[in-house]
Coordinates of N, CA and C in Angstrom, one line a residue:
M84 N -0.2 -3.3 -19.3 CA 0.8 -3.1 -17.4 C 1.6 -2.3 -17.7
G85 N 1.7 -1.4 -17.0 CA 2.5 -0.6 -16.6 C 3.8 -1.0 -15.9
E86 N 4.9 0.2 -15.7 CA 6.0 -0.6 -15.1 C 5.5 -0.2 -13.4
S87 N 6.4 -1.3 -12.8 CA 6.1 -1.5 -11.1 C 6.3 0.0 -10.8
T88 N 5.6 0.3 -9.7 CA 6.1 1.5 -8.9 C 5.7 1.4 -7.6
V89 N 6.5 1.2 -6.9 CA 7.0 0.7 -5.6 C 7.5 1.6 -4.5
H90 N 7.0 2.3 -4.0 CA 7.6 3.5 -3.4 C 8.6 2.6 -2.2
E91 N 9.4 3.0 -1.9 CA 10.3 2.9 -0.9 C 10.8 4.4 0.3
F92 N 10.5 4.1 1.6 CA 11.0 5.4 2.2 C 12.7 4.5 3.4
K93 N 12.7 5.4 3.7 CA 14.1 5.4 4.5 C 13.6 6.3 5.7
D94 N 13.5 7.3 5.5 CA 13.0 8.6 5.9 C 11.2 9.0 6.1
T95 N 11.2 9.1 7.8 CA 9.8 9.0 8.9 C 8.7 10.3 8.0
Q96 N 9.7 11.4 7.4 CA 9.3 13.0 7.5 C 8.4 12.8 5.7
A97 N 9.5 12.0 5.2 CA 9.4 11.3 3.9 C 8.1 11.0 3.5
F98 N 8.0 9.5 3.8 CA 6.5 9.1 4.7 C 5.5 9.3 4.2
N99 N 5.5 10.7 6.2 CA 4.5 11.4 5.9 C 3.8 12.0 5.2
D100 N 4.7 12.7 4.3 CA 4.7 13.8 3.3 C 3.8 12.6 1.7
F101 N 4.5 11.8 2.5 CA 3.8 11.0 1.2 C 2.3 10.6 1.0
V102 N 2.0 10.1 2.2 CA 0.7 9.7 2.6 C -0.5 10.8 2.2
D103 N 0.5 12.1 3.2 CA 0.2 13.1 2.9 C -1.6 13.9 2.1
N104 N -0.2 13.5 0.8 CA -0.3 13.9 0.0 C -1.3 13.0 -1.9
N105 N -1.5 11.8 -1.1 CA -1.8 10.9 -1.9 C -3.1 9.6 -1.3
E106 N -4.5 10.2 -2.1 CA -5.6 10.1 -1.1 C -5.8 8.5 -1.1
F107 N -5.1 7.3 -2.2 CA -5.3 5.7 -2.1 C -3.6 5.8 -1.4
V108 N -2.9 4.9 -0.5 CA -2.0 4.1 -0.4 C -2.1 2.8 0.2
V109 N -1.4 2.0 -0.6 CA -1.4 0.4 0.5 C 0.3 0.1 0.8
I110 N 0.3 0.4 2.1 CA 1.3 -0.2 2.1 C 1.7 -1.3 3.1
N111 N 3.2 -2.0 2.4 CA 3.2 -3.4 2.4 C 4.7 -3.3 3.4
F112 N 4.2 -3.4 5.0 CA 5.5 -3.8 5.9 C 6.0 -5.2 5.4
C113 N 7.7 -5.1 5.4 CA 7.6 -6.2 4.9 C 9.7 -6.2 5.7
A114 N 10.1 -7.2 5.7 CA 11.9 -7.7 6.5 C 12.6 -8.4 5.9
T115 N 13.7 -8.5 5.4 CA 14.7 -8.8 4.2 C 15.1 -9.6 4.9
W116 N 14.3 -10.4 6.2 CA 14.9 -11.9 7.0 C 13.8 -13.1 6.2
S117 N 12.7 -12.3 6.2 CA 11.1 -12.8 5.6 C 11.5 -13.8 4.3
S118 N 11.3 -15.1 4.3 CA 11.2 -15.3 3.3 C 9.8 -15.3 2.9
Q119 N 8.8 -15.0 3.3 CA 7.4 -14.5 2.8 C 7.3 -13.7 2.5
S120 N 8.2 -12.7 3.2 CA 7.6 -10.9 2.7 C 8.5 -11.4 0.9
S121 N 10.0 -11.4 1.0 CA 9.5 -11.8 -0.3 C 9.1 -12.0 -1.1
Q122 N 8.4 -12.8 -1.1 CA 7.4 -14.2 -1.8 C 6.1 -12.7 -2.3
M123 N 6.0 -12.1 -0.9 CA 4.9 -11.3 -1.4 C 5.0 -9.9 -1.7
N124 N 6.2 -10.1 -1.7 CA 7.1 -8.6 -2.4 C 6.8 -8.6 -4.4
M125 N 6.8 -9.7 -4.3 CA 6.8 -10.1 -5.9 C 5.5 -9.6 -6.5
T126 N 4.0 -10.2 -5.5 CA 3.1 -10.1 -5.6 C 2.5 -8.8 -5.6
F127 N 2.8 -8.0 -4.5 CA 2.7 -6.6 -4.7 C 3.6 -5.7 -5.7
S128 N 4.9 -5.5 -6.0 CA 5.2 -5.0 -7.6 C 4.4 -5.3 -8.4
L129 N 4.1 -6.9 -8.6 CA 2.5 -7.0 -9.8 C 1.6 -6.2 -9.6
L130 N 0.7 -5.9 -8.8 CA -0.7 -5.5 -8.5 C -0.1 -3.7 -8.8
S131 N 0.7 -3.1 -7.9 CA 1.3 -1.9 -8.9 C 0.7 -2.3 -10.1
R132 N 1.7 -2.5 -11.0 CA 1.4 -2.4 -12.5 C 0.1 -2.8 -12.6
E133 N -0.3 -3.6 -11.9 CA -2.1 -3.5 -12.4 C -3.6 -2.1 -12.1
H134 N -2.9 -1.3 -10.9 CA -3.7 -0.5 -10.6 C -3.1 0.8 -10.5
P135 N -2.7 1.5 -11.4 CA -2.0 2.8 -11.5 C -2.3 4.0 -10.3
K136 N -3.9 3.9 -9.9 CA -5.1 4.4 -9.4 C -4.8 4.3 -8.0
V137 N -3.7 3.6 -7.4 CA -3.5 3.3 -6.6 C -1.8 3.2 -6.3
N138 N -1.9 4.0 -4.9 CA 0.2 4.7 -4.7 C 0.3 3.4 -3.8
F139 N 1.5 2.6 -3.7 CA 2.1 1.9 -3.3 C 3.2 1.4 -2.9
V140 N 3.8 1.2 -1.4 CA 4.3 1.8 -0.5 C 4.5 0.6 0.6
Q141 N 6.1 0.1 0.0 CA 7.2 -0.5 0.6 C 7.7 0.1 1.4
L142 N 7.7 -1.0 3.1 CA 8.6 -0.3 4.2 C 9.2 -1.7 4.5
D143 N 10.4 -1.0 5.3 CA 10.9 -2.4 5.7 C 10.9 -2.0 7.5
I144 N 10.0 -3.0 8.4 CA 9.9 -3.0 9.6 C 11.6 -2.8 10.3
D145 N 12.6 -3.0 9.8 CA 13.8 -2.7 10.7 C 14.1 -1.3 10.3
E146 N 13.8 -1.0 9.3 CA 14.4 0.6 9.1 C 13.5 1.5 9.4
M147 N 12.3 1.1 9.0 CA 11.4 2.3 9.8 C 10.1 1.4 10.7
D148 N 11.4 1.5 11.7 CA 10.9 1.7 13.8 C 9.2 2.0 14.0
E149 N 9.5 3.5 13.5 CA 8.5 4.2 14.2 C 7.4 3.8 13.5
I150 N 7.0 4.3 12.2 CA 6.2 3.8 11.3 C 4.9 2.9 11.2
S151 N 6.2 1.5 12.1 CA 5.9 0.4 12.4 C 5.1 0.2 13.2
Q152 N 5.5 0.8 14.0 CA 5.3 1.1 15.6 C 3.6 1.8 15.4
L153 N 4.0 2.6 14.9 CA 2.7 3.8 14.6 C 1.2 3.0 14.3
Y154 N 1.6 1.9 12.9 CA 0.2 1.3 12.6 C 0.1 -0.2 13.1
S155 N 0.4 -0.4 14.5 CA 0.8 -1.2 15.1 C 1.0 -2.6 14.4
V156 N 2.2 -3.0 13.4 CA 2.6 -4.1 13.0 C 3.5 -4.7 13.7
S157 N 3.2 -6.7 14.3 CA 3.7 -7.2 14.9 C 4.0 -8.2 14.2
K158 N 3.1 -8.5 12.9 CA 3.8 -9.2 12.0 C 4.0 -9.1 10.8
V159 N 5.1 -10.0 9.7 CA 5.3 -9.5 8.8 C 4.9 -10.7 7.4
P160 N 4.4 -10.1 6.6 CA 3.9 -9.7 6.5 C 2.2 -8.8 6.4
T161 N 2.1 -7.1 6.1 CA 1.2 -7.0 6.9 C 0.8 -5.4 6.2
F162 N -0.6 -5.8 5.8 CA -0.4 -4.5 4.4 C -1.7 -3.8 5.2
K163 N -1.8 -2.1 5.0 CA -2.5 -1.7 5.3 C -3.1 -0.3 3.9
F164 N -4.2 -0.3 4.2 CA -4.7 0.3 3.1 C -5.2 1.8 3.7
L165 N -4.8 2.4 3.3 CA -4.9 3.4 3.4 C -6.2 4.4 2.7
R166 N -7.0 5.2 2.8 CA -7.6 6.7 1.9 C -7.8 7.6 2.8
S167 N -7.0 9.3 2.4 CA -7.0 10.2 2.8 C -6.3 10.2 4.2
S168 N -4.9 9.4 4.1 CA -4.8 8.7 5.2 C -4.9 8.2 6.6
E169 N -6.2 8.3 6.4 CA -6.4 7.3 7.3 C -7.1 5.4 6.9
L170 N -6.5 4.5 8.2 CA -6.3 3.6 8.1 C -8.1 3.1 7.7
V171 N -8.2 1.8 6.5 CA -9.9 1.7 6.1 C -9.2 0.1 6.2
D172 N -8.2 -0.1 6.2 CA -7.8 -2.0 5.8 C -6.3 -2.7 6.6
T173 N -6.8 -3.8 6.6 CA -5.9 -4.3 6.9 C -5.7 -6.3 6.3
Y174 N -4.1 -6.3 5.9 CA -4.9 -7.6 5.9 C -2.9 -8.4 6.0
V175 N -3.0 -9.1 6.9 CA -1.8 -9.7 7.4 C -1.7 -11.8 6.7
G176 N -0.9 -11.4 5.8 CA -0.8 -13.0 5.4 C -0.1 -13.3 4.0
T177 N -0.3 -13.8 3.7 CA 1.0 -14.1 2.4 C -0.1 -15.3 1.8
H178 N -1.0 -14.5 1.6 CA -2.2 -15.1 0.5 C -1.9 -14.3 -1.2
S179 N -1.9 -14.2 -2.0 CA -1.4 -13.5 -3.2 C -3.5 -13.5 -3.1
D180 N -3.5 -14.1 -3.4 CA -5.1 -14.0 -4.0 C -5.6 -13.0 -3.5
M181 N -5.9 -13.2 -2.1 CA -6.4 -12.4 -1.3 C -6.4 -11.0 -0.8
L182 N -4.6 -11.5 -1.5 CA -3.7 -9.1 -0.9 C -4.2 -9.3 -2.6
T183 N -4.4 -9.3 -3.9 CA -5.2 -9.5 -4.9 C -6.4 -8.8 -5.1
E184 N -7.3 -9.4 -4.2 CA -9.0 -8.6 -4.3 C -8.7 -8.0 -2.8
K185 N -8.1 -8.2 -1.8 CA -8.2 -6.7 -1.1 C -7.4 -5.1 -2.1
V186 N -6.9 -5.7 -3.7 CA -5.9 -5.0 -4.2 C -6.9 -4.6 -5.0
K187 N -8.0 -4.8 -5.6 CA -8.7 -4.9 -6.7 C -9.7 -3.4 -6.3
L188 N -10.3 -4.1 -5.0 CA -11.7 -3.7 -4.7 C -11.5 -2.4 -4.7
F189 N -10.1 -1.7 -3.4 CA -8.9 -0.6 -3.5 C -9.3 0.0 -4.5
S190 N -8.2 -0.7 -5.6 CA -8.1 -0.3 -6.9 C -9.7 1.0 -7.4
E191 N -10.7 -0.2 -7.7 CA -12.1 0.2 -8.3 C -12.6 1.0 -6.9
D192 N -12.9 1.4 -5.7 CA -13.1 2.7 -5.6 C -12.1 4.1 -5.7
A193 N -11.0 3.6 -5.7 CA -10.0 5.3 -6.0 C -10.4 5.6 -7.8
K194 N -10.7 4.9 -8.2 CA -11.3 5.4 -9.5 C -12.4 5.3 -9.8
A195 N -13.3 4.9 -9.0 CA -14.6 5.4 -8.8 C -14.7 6.8 -8.2
V196 N -13.7 7.7 -7.3 CA -13.4 8.4 -6.8 C -12.8 10.0 -8.1
K197 N -12.2 9.1 -8.6 CA -11.1 9.6 -9.2 C -12.3 9.8 -10.6
E198 N -13.1 9.5 -11.3 CA -14.1 10.1 -12.0 C -14.7 10.2 -11.4
A199 N -15.5 10.7 -10.4 CA -16.8 11.6 -10.0 C -16.0 12.9 -9.9
E200 N -14.5 13.2 -10.0 CA -13.7 14.7 -9.5 C -13.6 15.0 -11.2
T201 N -13.8 14.4 -11.8 CA -13.1 14.1 -13.1 C -14.8 15.1 -14.0
T202 N -15.7 14.4 -13.9 CA -17.2 14.3 -13.8 C -17.0 16.0 -13.4
K203 N -16.7 16.6 -12.2 CA -17.3 17.6 -11.5 C -16.3 18.2 -12.0
T204 N -15.4 18.8 -12.1 CA -14.8 19.6 -12.7 C -15.0 19.8 -14.4
A205 N -15.5 19.0 -14.9 CA -16.3 18.5 -15.9 C -17.4 20.0 -16.6
D206 N -18.2 19.4 -15.1 CA -19.6 20.8 -15.2 C -19.5 21.9 -14.7

């Protein structure tokens, strides 16, 4: 298991650039005032260590209001799954096992894509 790699942004442009330049991104929309967010932040951090092919981003909805509105976030925690900047899945809730399963499936997709790209370049 690697080191936790959860990216945090306070600047909309930096966030947009990151999403545009990374194929597989999971965004954790959270809030410092939410105990449920704090609980899921720990799970999110652990998942980032276990799934290095996926890029993990954590955004405080109060600091990144524009992005939260763009992704229609109305509850925390909310998790958005993006592939090539396109929304492919959403999970709203506090069940660690459900989030873990969704990230695992997403990570398997990322791994398959990266392996296919490696095979193509080797040909």
